[in-house]
PDB file of C-alpha atoms in Angstrom:
ATOM      1  CA  MET A   1      -1.095  28.633   5.207  1.00 47.00           C
ATOM      2  CA  THR A   2      -3.826  29.042   7.773  1.00 44.00           C
ATOM      3  CA  GLN A   3      -3.443  28.124  11.411  1.00 39.00           C
ATOM      4  CA  ALA A   4      -7.082  27.825  12.519  1.00 38.00           C
ATOM      5  CA  ALA A   5      -9.597  25.331  11.173  1.00 41.00           C
ATOM      6  CA  ALA A   6     -11.941  26.714   8.564  1.00 41.00           C
ATOM      7  CA  SER A   7     -14.451  25.138   6.231  1.00 40.00           C
ATOM      8  CA  PRO A   8     -13.288  24.977   2.603  1.00 40.00           C
ATOM      9  CA  ALA A   9     -15.945  26.505   0.346  1.00 42.00           C
ATOM     10  CA  VAL A  10     -16.305  23.702  -2.225  1.00 42.00           C
ATOM     11  CA  VAL A  11     -19.067  21.629  -3.756  1.00 53.00           C
ATOM     12  CA  GLY A  12     -17.292  18.417  -4.836  1.00 65.00           C
ATOM     13  CA  PRO A  13     -15.326  15.843  -2.840  1.00 95.00           C
ATOM     14  CA  ILE A  14     -12.667  17.149  -0.498  1.00 98.00           C
ATOM     15  CA  VAL A  15      -9.500  15.201   0.234  1.00 98.00           C
ATOM     16  CA  VAL A  16      -8.558  15.345   3.914  1.00 98.00           C
ATOM     17  CA  VAL A  17      -5.101  14.173   4.953  1.00 98.00           C
ATOM     18  CA  PRO A  18      -4.680  13.959   8.758  1.00 98.00           C
ATOM     19  CA  VAL A  19      -1.027  14.929   9.104  1.00 98.00           C
ATOM     20  CA  GLY A  20       1.104  12.404  10.998  1.00 95.00           C
ATOM     21  CA  THR A  21       4.574  12.399  12.523  1.00 95.00           C
ATOM     22  CA  ASP A  22       6.341  10.347   9.817  1.00 96.00           C
ATOM     23  CA  ASP A  23       7.922  13.017   7.609  1.00 97.00           C
ATOM     24  CA  GLU A  24       9.225  10.596   4.974  1.00 97.00           C
ATOM     25  CA  ALA A  25       5.837   8.935   4.583  1.00 97.00           C
ATOM     26  CA  LEU A  26       4.079  12.317   4.398  1.00 98.00           C
ATOM     27  CA  ASP A  27       6.470  13.491   1.682  1.00 98.00           C
ATOM     28  CA  ALA A  28       5.768  10.363  -0.391  1.00 97.00           C
ATOM     29  CA  CYS A  29       2.025  10.658   0.194  1.00 98.00           C
ATOM     30  CA  LEU A  30       1.860  14.271  -0.967  1.00 98.00           C
ATOM     31  CA  ALA A  31       3.982  13.587  -4.046  1.00 98.00           C
ATOM     32  CA  ALA A  32       1.716  10.693  -5.048  1.00 98.00           C
ATOM     33  CA  LEU A  33      -1.415  12.708  -4.259  1.00 98.00           C
ATOM     34  CA  ASP A  34      -0.240  15.487  -6.561  1.00 97.00           C
ATOM     35  CA  ALA A  35       0.532  13.065  -9.400  1.00 97.00           C
ATOM     36  CA  ALA A  36      -2.574  10.879  -9.043  1.00 97.00           C
ATOM     37  CA  THR A  37      -5.299  13.489  -8.526  1.00 97.00           C
ATOM     38  CA  ALA A  38      -6.924  15.902 -10.950  1.00 96.00           C
ATOM     39  CA  PRO A  39      -5.594  19.501 -10.775  1.00 96.00           C
ATOM     40  CA  GLY A  40      -7.794  21.842  -8.768  1.00 96.00           C
ATOM     41  CA  THR A  41      -9.058  19.129  -6.412  1.00 97.00           C
ATOM     42  CA  PRO A  42      -9.563  20.602  -2.922  1.00 98.00           C
ATOM     43  CA  VAL A  43      -7.160  19.124  -0.375  1.00 98.00           C
ATOM     44  CA  TRP A  44      -7.114  19.869   3.348  1.00 98.00           C
ATOM     45  CA  LEU A  45      -3.995  18.948   5.299  1.00 98.00           C
ATOM     46  CA  ALA A  46      -5.298  18.809   8.867  1.00 98.00           C
ATOM     47  CA  ASP A  47      -2.583  18.863  11.520  1.00 98.00           C
ATOM     48  CA  ASP A  48      -3.490  18.019  15.107  1.00 98.00           C
ATOM     49  CA  ALA A  49      -0.171  19.509  16.306  1.00 97.00           C
ATOM     50  CA  GLN A  50       1.691  16.470  14.912  1.00 97.00           C
ATOM     51  CA  ALA A  51       4.130  17.777  12.299  1.00 96.00           C
ATOM     52  CA  GLY A  52       7.572  18.893  13.439  1.00 95.00           C
ATOM     53  CA  PRO A  53       9.763  21.504  11.719  1.00 96.00           C
ATOM     54  CA  ARG A  54      10.758  19.129   8.890  1.00 97.00           C
ATOM     55  CA  GLY A  55       7.169  18.050   8.334  1.00 97.00           C
ATOM     56  CA  TYR A  56       6.036  21.662   8.236  1.00 96.00           C
ATOM     57  CA  ALA A  57       8.750  22.465   5.679  1.00 98.00           C
ATOM     58  CA  ILE A  58       7.610  19.555   3.510  1.00 98.00           C
ATOM     59  CA  ILE A  59       4.020  20.807   3.638  1.00 98.00           C
ATOM     60  CA  GLU A  60       5.051  24.387   2.914  1.00 97.00           C
ATOM     61  CA  ARG A  61       7.091  23.399  -0.153  1.00 97.00           C
ATOM     62  CA  TRP A  62       4.348  21.097  -1.429  1.00 98.00           C
ATOM     63  CA  ILE A  63       1.587  23.690  -1.129  1.00 97.00           C
ATOM     64  CA  ALA A  64       3.740  26.212  -2.983  1.00 97.00           C
ATOM     65  CA  ARG A  65       4.100  23.966  -6.041  1.00 97.00           C
ATOM     66  CA  THR A  66       1.027  21.700  -6.148  1.00 98.00           C
ATOM     67  CA  ALA A  67      -1.650  22.019  -8.825  1.00 97.00           C
ATOM     68  CA  LEU A  68      -4.235  20.953  -6.253  1.00 98.00           C
ATOM     69  CA  LYS A  69      -6.305  23.478  -4.330  1.00 97.00           C
ATOM     70  CA  ALA A  70      -4.552  22.867  -1.034  1.00 97.00           C
ATOM     71  CA  ASP A  71      -4.986  24.287   2.439  1.00 97.00           C
ATOM     72  CA  TYR A  72      -3.210  23.513   5.707  1.00 98.00           C
ATOM     73  CA  THR A  73      -4.462  24.000   9.250  1.00 98.00           C
ATOM     74  CA  ARG A  74      -2.678  23.260  12.500  1.00 97.00           C
ATOM     75  CA  ARG A  75      -4.008  23.197  16.031  1.00 96.00           C
ATOM     76  CA  GLN A  76      -1.944  24.826  18.747  1.00 94.00           C
ATOM     77  CA  ARG A  77      -2.548  21.814  21.016  1.00 96.00           C
ATOM     78  CA  SER A  78      -3.547  18.292  20.108  1.00 97.00           C
ATOM     79  CA  VAL A  79      -7.126  17.275  20.864  1.00 97.00           C
ATOM     80  CA  GLY A  80      -6.680  13.667  19.743  1.00 97.00           C
ATOM     81  CA  GLU A  81      -6.917  11.913  16.403  1.00 97.00           C
ATOM     82  CA  VAL A  82     -10.652  11.216  16.396  1.00 98.00           C
ATOM     83  CA  ALA A  83     -11.777  14.503  17.934  1.00 98.00           C
ATOM     84  CA  HIS A  84      -9.676  16.465  15.483  1.00 98.00           C
ATOM     85  CA  LEU A  85     -10.880  14.542  12.436  1.00 98.00           C
ATOM     86  CA  ASP A  86     -14.501  14.812  13.570  1.00 98.00           C
ATOM     87  CA  GLU A  87     -14.028  18.571  13.819  1.00 97.00           C
ATOM     88  CA  VAL A  88     -12.594  18.679  10.290  1.00 98.00           C
ATOM     89  CA  LEU A  89     -15.362  16.507   8.830  1.00 97.00           C
ATOM     90  CA  ALA A  90     -18.018  18.608  10.542  1.00 96.00           C
ATOM     91  CA  ALA A  91     -16.490  21.738   9.023  1.00 96.00           C
ATOM     92  CA  CYS A  92     -16.913  20.186   5.568  1.00 95.00           C
ATOM     93  CA  GLY A  93     -20.686  20.125   6.047  1.00 93.00           C
ATOM     94  CA  ASP A  94     -22.548  17.912   3.588  1.00 93.00           C
ATOM     95  CA  ALA A  95     -19.600  17.656   1.186  1.00 96.00           C
ATOM     96  CA  ASP A  96     -18.303  14.180   0.440  1.00 98.00           C
ATOM     97  CA  VAL A  97     -14.864  13.739   1.984  1.00 98.00           C
ATOM     98  CA  ALA A  98     -12.063  11.342   1.096  1.00 98.00           C
ATOM     99  CA  VAL A  99      -9.918  10.718   4.164  1.00 98.00           C
ATOM    100  CA  LEU A 100      -6.451   9.658   3.011  1.00 98.00           C
ATOM    101  CA  ALA A 101      -3.919   8.297   5.500  1.00 98.00           C
ATOM    102  CA  SER A 102      -0.724  10.367   5.566  1.00 98.00           C
ATOM    103  CA  ASP A 103       1.344   7.249   4.843  1.00 97.00           C
ATOM    104  CA  ALA A 104      -0.839   6.184   1.898  1.00 98.00           C
ATOM    105  CA  ILE A 105       0.211   6.336  -1.751  1.00 98.00           C
ATOM    106  CA  PRO A 106      -2.775   6.831  -4.057  1.00 98.00           C
ATOM    107  CA  ALA A 107      -2.668   5.364  -7.561  1.00 98.00           C
ATOM    108  CA  PRO A 108      -3.723   7.462 -10.578  1.00 97.00           C
ATOM    109  CA  GLY A 109      -7.430   8.138 -10.877  1.00 97.00           C
ATOM    110  CA  TRP A 110      -8.167   7.010  -7.310  1.00 98.00           C
ATOM    111  CA  LEU A 111     -10.425   9.898  -6.304  1.00 98.00           C
ATOM    112  CA  SER A 112     -12.493  10.188  -9.468  1.00 97.00           C
ATOM    113  CA  ARG A 113     -13.229   6.462  -9.343  1.00 98.00           C
ATOM    114  CA  LEU A 114     -14.226   6.613  -5.693  1.00 98.00           C
ATOM    115  CA  ALA A 115     -16.504   9.546  -6.493  1.00 98.00           C
ATOM    116  CA  THR A 116     -18.018   7.665  -9.447  1.00 97.00           C
ATOM    117  CA  GLY A 117     -18.668   4.692  -7.199  1.00 96.00           C
ATOM    118  CA  LEU A 118     -20.358   6.826  -4.575  1.00 97.00           C
ATOM    119  CA  ALA A 119     -22.506   8.513  -7.222  1.00 96.00           C
ATOM    120  CA  SER A 120     -23.527   5.182  -8.787  1.00 96.00           C
ATOM    121  CA  ASP A 121     -25.613   4.095  -5.796  1.00 97.00           C
ATOM    122  CA  GLY A 122     -27.302   6.461  -3.385  1.00 96.00           C
ATOM    123  CA  ALA A 123     -27.206   3.755  -0.715  1.00 98.00           C
ATOM    124  CA  ILE A 124     -23.390   3.737  -0.588  1.00 98.00           C
ATOM    125  CA  ALA A 125     -22.157   5.734   2.400  1.00 98.00           C
ATOM    126  CA  THR A 126     -18.467   4.761   2.263  1.00 98.00           C
ATOM    127  CA  ALA A 127     -16.347   3.707  -0.698  1.00 98.00           C
ATOM    128  CA  THR A 128     -12.998   2.033   0.020  1.00 98.00           C
ATOM    129  CA  PRO A 129     -10.390   1.261  -2.678  1.00 98.00           C
ATOM    130  CA  TRP A 130      -8.210  -1.830  -2.942  1.00 98.00           C
ATOM    131  CA  SER A 131      -4.888  -1.680  -1.108  1.00 98.00           C
ATOM    132  CA  ASN A 132      -1.846  -3.841  -0.511  1.00 98.00           C
ATOM    133  CA  ALA A 133      -2.540  -3.265   3.196  1.00 97.00           C
ATOM    134  CA  GLY A 134      -6.308  -2.996   3.215  1.00 95.00           C
ATOM    135  CA  GLU A 135      -7.519  -5.804   5.511  1.00 95.00           C
ATOM    136  CA  ALA A 136     -10.877  -6.861   3.995  1.00 97.00           C
ATOM    137  CA  ALA A 137     -10.052  -4.757   0.913  1.00 98.00           C
ATOM    138  CA  ALA A 138      -6.504  -6.097   0.615  1.00 98.00           C
ATOM    139  CA  TRP A 139      -5.068  -7.242  -2.709  1.00 98.00           C
ATOM    140  CA  PRO A 140      -3.708  -9.663  -3.828  1.00 97.00           C
ATOM    141  CA  ARG A 141      -4.485 -11.579  -0.589  1.00 96.00           C
ATOM    142  CA  ILE A 142      -7.240 -10.773   1.875  1.00 96.00           C
ATOM    143  CA  GLY A 143      -6.146  -9.772   5.353  1.00 94.00           C
ATOM    144  CA  GLU A 144      -2.437  -9.713   4.479  1.00 95.00           C
ATOM    145  CA  ILE A 145       0.076  -6.873   4.216  1.00 96.00           C
ATOM    146  CA  ASP A 146       2.071  -6.919   0.987  1.00 96.00           C
ATOM    147  CA  PRO A 147       4.854  -4.493   0.029  1.00 96.00           C
ATOM    148  CA  VAL A 148       3.858  -1.303  -1.763  1.00 96.00           C
ATOM    149  CA  PRO A 149       3.583  -2.301  -5.451  1.00 95.00           C
ATOM    150  CA  ASP A 150       6.380  -1.121  -7.721  1.00 92.00           C
ATOM    151  CA  ASP A 151       4.105   0.088 -10.512  1.00 93.00           C
ATOM    152  CA  LEU A 152       0.935   1.703  -9.231  1.00 96.00           C
ATOM    153  CA  GLU A 153       0.228   3.154 -12.657  1.00 96.00           C
ATOM    154  CA  ARG A 154      -0.159  -0.359 -14.091  1.00 97.00           C
ATOM    155  CA  ILE A 155      -2.385  -1.425 -11.209  1.00 97.00           C
ATOM    156  CA  ALA A 156      -4.496   1.696 -11.716  1.00 97.00           C
ATOM    157  CA  ARG A 157      -5.001   0.795 -15.375  1.00 97.00           C
ATOM    158  CA  ALA A 158      -5.889  -2.789 -14.504  1.00 98.00           C
ATOM    159  CA  ALA A 159      -8.339  -1.653 -11.828  1.00 98.00           C
ATOM    160  CA  LYS A 160      -9.944   0.750 -14.281  1.00 97.00           C
ATOM    161  CA  ALA A 161     -10.884  -2.274 -16.422  1.00 97.00           C
ATOM    162  CA  MET A 162     -12.620  -4.018 -13.514  1.00 98.00           C
ATOM    163  CA  PRO A 163     -16.431  -4.203 -13.520  1.00 96.00           C
ATOM    164  CA  ALA A 164     -17.740  -1.645 -11.037  1.00 96.00           C
ATOM    165  CA  LEU A 165     -19.736  -4.026  -8.859  1.00 97.00           C
ATOM    166  CA  HIS A 166     -19.179  -2.188  -5.540  1.00 97.00           C
ATOM    167  CA  PRO A 167     -19.523  -5.257  -3.308  1.00 97.00           C
ATOM    168  CA  GLU A 168     -20.195  -4.990   0.407  1.00 97.00           C
ATOM    169  CA  LEU A 169     -17.367  -4.675   2.939  1.00 98.00           C
ATOM    170  CA  PRO A 170     -17.826  -5.397   6.650  1.00 98.00           C
ATOM    171  CA  ALA A 171     -16.594  -1.831   7.296  1.00 98.00           C
ATOM    172  CA  ALA A 172     -14.627   0.882   5.554  1.00 98.00           C
ATOM    173  CA  VAL A 173     -10.842   0.671   5.868  1.00 98.00           C
ATOM    174  CA  SER A 174      -8.592   3.502   6.992  1.00 97.00           C
ATOM    175  CA  HIS A 175      -5.989   3.610   4.185  1.00 98.00           C
ATOM    176  CA  ALA A 176      -8.459   5.690   2.156  1.00 98.00           C
ATOM    177  CA  VAL A 177     -12.209   6.090   2.252  1.00 98.00           C
ATOM    178  CA  LEU A 178     -14.676   8.416   0.552  1.00 98.00           C
ATOM    179  CA  ILE A 179     -17.524   9.228   2.946  1.00 98.00           C
ATOM    180  CA  ARG A 180     -20.876  10.580   1.834  1.00 98.00           C
ATOM    181  CA  GLY A 181     -21.346  13.812   3.773  1.00 97.00           C
ATOM    182  CA  ALA A 182     -25.101  13.536   4.195  1.00 96.00           C
ATOM    183  CA  ALA A 183     -24.790   9.982   5.537  1.00 97.00           C
ATOM    184  CA  ARG A 184     -22.068  10.935   7.998  1.00 97.00           C
ATOM    185  CA  ARG A 185     -24.129  13.809   9.351  1.00 95.00           C
ATOM    186  CA  ARG A 186     -27.189  11.589   9.725  1.00 96.00           C
ATOM    187  CA  ALA A 187     -25.127   9.036  11.658  1.00 97.00           C
ATOM    188  CA  GLY A 188     -23.878  11.726  14.022  1.00 95.00           C
ATOM    189  CA  GLY A 189     -20.232  11.900  12.969  1.00 95.00           C
ATOM    190  CA  LEU A 190     -17.344  10.228  14.754  1.00 98.00           C
ATOM    191  CA  ASP A 191     -17.506   9.098  18.373  1.00 98.00           C
ATOM    192  CA  ALA A 192     -14.504  10.826  19.917  1.00 97.00           C
ATOM    193  CA  SER A 193     -15.630  10.015  23.448  1.00 97.00           C
ATOM    194  CA  SER A 194     -15.398   6.242  22.923  1.00 98.00           C
ATOM    195  CA  TYR A 195     -12.479   5.806  20.515  1.00 98.00           C
ATOM    196  CA  ALA A 196      -8.983   7.254  20.341  1.00 97.00           C
ATOM    197  CA  SER A 197      -7.972   5.984  16.880  1.00 98.00           C
ATOM    198  CA  TRP A 198      -9.392   6.779  13.453  1.00 98.00           C
ATOM    199  CA  TYR A 199      -9.088   3.038  12.760  1.00 98.00           C
ATOM    200  CA  ALA A 200     -11.661   2.141  15.427  1.00 98.00           C
ATOM    201  CA  ALA A 201     -13.833   5.230  14.967  1.00 98.00           C
ATOM    202  CA  LEU A 202     -14.185   4.427  11.248  1.00 98.00           C
ATOM    203  CA  ILE A 203     -15.333   0.878  12.023  1.00 98.00           C
ATOM    204  CA  ASP A 204     -17.874   2.239  14.490  1.00 98.00           C
ATOM    205  CA  LEU A 205     -19.099   4.836  11.981  1.00 98.00           C
ATOM    206  CA  SER A 206     -19.385   2.154   9.291  1.00 98.00           C
ATOM    207  CA  LEU A 207     -21.476  -0.074  11.539  1.00 98.00           C
ATOM    208  CA  ARG A 208     -23.763   2.782  12.538  1.00 98.00           C
ATOM    209  CA  LEU A 209     -24.212   3.697   8.876  1.00 98.00           C
ATOM    210  CA  ALA A 210     -25.062   0.081   8.052  1.00 98.00           C
ATOM    211  CA  GLY A 211     -27.600   0.074  10.871  1.00 97.00           C
ATOM    212  CA  LEU A 212     -29.270   3.064   9.220  1.00 97.00           C
ATOM    213  CA  GLY A 213     -29.521   1.218   5.915  1.00 97.00           C
ATOM    214  CA  TRP A 214     -26.420   2.556   4.157  1.00 98.00           C
ATOM    215  CA  ARG A 215     -23.767   0.441   2.456  1.00 98.00           C
ATOM    216  CA  ASN A 216     -20.003   0.224   3.045  1.00 98.00           C
ATOM    217  CA  ALA A 217     -18.707  -0.720  -0.389  1.00 98.00           C
ATOM    218  CA  LEU A 218     -15.468  -1.649  -2.079  1.00 98.00           C
ATOM    219  CA  CYS A 219     -14.581   0.554  -5.030  1.00 98.00           C
ATOM    220  CA  ASP A 220     -13.203  -2.238  -7.210  1.00 97.00           C
ATOM    221  CA  THR A 221     -11.838   0.185  -9.829  1.00 98.00           C
ATOM    222  CA  ALA A 222      -9.527   2.162  -7.504  1.00 98.00           C
ATOM    223  CA  PHE A 223      -6.285   1.377  -5.674  1.00 98.00           C
ATOM    224  CA  VAL A 224      -4.437   3.154  -2.855  1.00 98.00           C
ATOM    225  CA  ALA A 225      -1.220   1.676  -1.489  1.00 98.00           C
ATOM    226  CA  ARG A 226      -0.019   1.961   2.094  1.00 98.00           C
ATOM    227  CA  ARG A 227       3.171   1.063   3.934  1.00 91.00           C
ATOM    228  CA  GLY A 228       1.258  -0.786   6.650  1.00 92.00           C
ATOM    229  CA  GLU A 229      -2.195  -1.185   8.131  1.00 92.00           C
ATOM    230  CA  GLY A 230      -3.767   1.243  10.537  1.00 92.00           C
ATOM    231  CA  GLY A 231      -4.454   0.036  14.018  1.00 94.00           C
ATOM    232  CA  PRO A 232      -6.405   0.717  17.209  1.00 96.00           C
ATOM    233  CA  PHE A 233      -5.183   2.580  20.269  1.00 97.00           C
ATOM    234  CA  ASP A 234      -5.369   1.152  23.776  1.00 96.00           C
ATOM    235  CA  GLY A 235      -8.937   0.390  24.795  1.00 97.00           C
ATOM    236  CA  ASP A 236     -10.421   0.812  21.317  1.00 98.00           C
ATOM    237  CA  MET A 237     -11.049  -2.881  20.678  1.00 97.00           C
ATOM    238  CA  ASP A 238     -12.720  -3.253  24.071  1.00 97.00           C
ATOM    239  CA  ALA A 239     -14.968  -0.297  23.257  1.00 97.00           C
ATOM    240  CA  LEU A 240     -15.858  -1.806  19.870  1.00 98.00           C
ATOM    241  CA  ALA A 241     -16.612  -5.186  21.444  1.00 97.00           C
ATOM    242  CA  ALA A 242     -18.839  -3.583  24.060  1.00 98.00           C
ATOM    243  CA  ARG A 243     -20.891  -1.656  21.506  1.00 98.00           C
ATOM    244  CA  TRP A 244     -20.784  -4.230  18.707  1.00 98.00           C
ATOM    245  CA  PRO A 245     -20.470  -7.676  20.362  1.00 98.00           C
ATOM    246  CA  ASP A 246     -20.602  -9.543  17.053  1.00 97.00           C
ATOM    247  CA  TRP A 247     -18.045  -7.394  15.200  1.00 97.00           C
ATOM    248  CA  HIS A 248     -14.992  -9.604  15.665  1.00 95.00           C
ATOM    249  CA  ALA A 249     -16.925 -12.736  14.695  1.00 96.00           C
ATOM    250  CA  ARG A 250     -18.375 -11.016  11.624  1.00 96.00           C
ATOM    251  CA  LEU A 251     -14.947  -9.832  10.503  1.00 96.00           C
ATOM    252  CA  ALA A 252     -13.367 -13.239  11.092  1.00 96.00           C
ATOM    253  CA  HIS A 253     -16.150 -14.906   9.087  1.00 96.00           C
ATOM    254  CA  TYR A 254     -15.658 -12.439   6.222  1.00 97.00           C
ATOM    255  CA  LEU A 255     -11.901 -13.009   6.151  1.00 95.00           C
ATOM    256  CA  MET A 256     -12.335 -16.777   6.153  1.00 96.00           C
ATOM    257  CA  GLN A 257     -15.060 -16.828   3.495  1.00 96.00           C
ATOM    258  CA  ASP A 258     -13.368 -14.161   1.323  1.00 96.00           C
ATOM    259  CA  PRO A 259     -16.383 -13.278  -0.847  1.00 97.00           C
ATOM    260  CA  LEU A 260     -14.132 -11.052  -3.001  1.00 97.00           C
ATOM    261  CA  ARG A 261     -11.790 -13.885  -4.019  1.00 97.00           C
ATOM    262  CA  ALA A 262     -13.024 -13.866  -7.622  1.00 97.00           C
ATOM    263  CA  SER A 263     -12.543 -10.108  -7.865  1.00 98.00           C
ATOM    264  CA  ARG A 264      -8.982 -10.423  -6.552  1.00 97.00           C
ATOM    265  CA  VAL A 265      -8.213 -13.062  -9.155  1.00 98.00           C
ATOM    266  CA  GLN A 266      -9.781 -10.951 -11.886  1.00 98.00           C
ATOM    267  CA  LEU A 267      -7.657  -7.923 -10.961  1.00 98.00           C
ATOM    268  CA  ALA A 268      -4.512 -10.058 -10.950  1.00 97.00           C
ATOM    269  CA  THR A 269      -5.425 -11.487 -14.366  1.00 97.00           C
ATOM    270  CA  LEU A 270      -6.071  -8.055 -15.824  1.00 97.00           C
ATOM    271  CA  LEU A 271      -2.729  -6.860 -14.490  1.00 97.00           C
ATOM    272  CA  GLU A 272      -0.919  -9.874 -15.943  1.00 95.00           C
ATOM    273  CA  HIS A 273      -2.324  -9.325 -19.433  1.00 93.00           C
ATOM    274  CA  LEU A 274      -2.182  -5.529 -19.399  1.00 90.00           C
ATOM    275  CA  GLY A 275      -0.846  -3.912 -22.552  1.00 80.00           C
ATOM    276  CA  PRO A 276       1.297  -0.770 -22.796  1.00 79.00           C
ATOM    277  CA  PRO A 277      -0.226   2.521 -21.663  1.00 75.00           C
ATOM    278  CA  GLU A 278      -2.132   4.600 -24.155  1.00 65.00           C
ATOM    279  CA  PRO A 279      -0.111   7.617 -25.386  1.00 57.00           C
ATOM    280  CA  GLN A 280      -2.865  10.012 -24.279  1.00 50.00           C
ATOM    281  CA  ARG A 281      -4.370   8.037 -21.398  1.00 50.00           C
ATOM    282  CA  ASP A 282      -6.853   9.850 -19.194  1.00 47.00           C
ATOM    283  CA  LEU A 283      -6.908   8.393 -15.687  1.00 48.00           C
ATOM    284  CA  PHE A 284      -8.954  11.210 -14.214  1.00 47.00           C
ATOM    285  CA  VAL A 285     -12.183  10.625 -16.112  1.00 43.00           C
TER     286      VAL A 285
END
């Protein structure tokens, strides 16, 4: 495992997992990532000096056995969540990058469906999957945090049957998001000088991308669970309000209007009437 940041030499989407301090959540995330993602997918575990000895042991064991093309880097000293992630994204160049929270639990087929969504419309800059704790992209109820579903495989199959409409979101959400590399570079990357949390920096990036004509879309065929929502650090909401004075009103309006209500109902209906899994199902295509 490497100790200094380096750019993975890949062409397709890269999965970046910013390593956190919750060892149990990280263990569950990596196990789900391995099971839900096509073998050979490049994965970068980026550690801003957060993992302790147990976390490092979990990562070491996982890398030794995973079928994914995994790499791990760790900074000697923390530079902060946003600065570190901006450094990692910059090292990925123009590659599309899926940033997966280290306490997230991806459902089968999540990455391929996000990538398909991004490829379907050149105007999409960020693709966010459904989540039980996904704010504007939350399912089954908008803006609410539900427990992690018991059967993510069933939800993944139901989501696969959804029409890929890729409706607009007010901003990408931090449980999981696939970011178009070329769009991120054009927008100037993350603003580490104004925001301390990935949660706030992602909102700011989304709004800058929208201002440049890009779209922040829901990937209505993919699902990624999470134990809880991300959140801002001290001062982040003030910084967002100063730069984007209408953000809170826009988000509140979206949550109240819930333009994705019909899609939420459709996913619930598909799940309710879902048949048994196919013997040779292929969730990665």
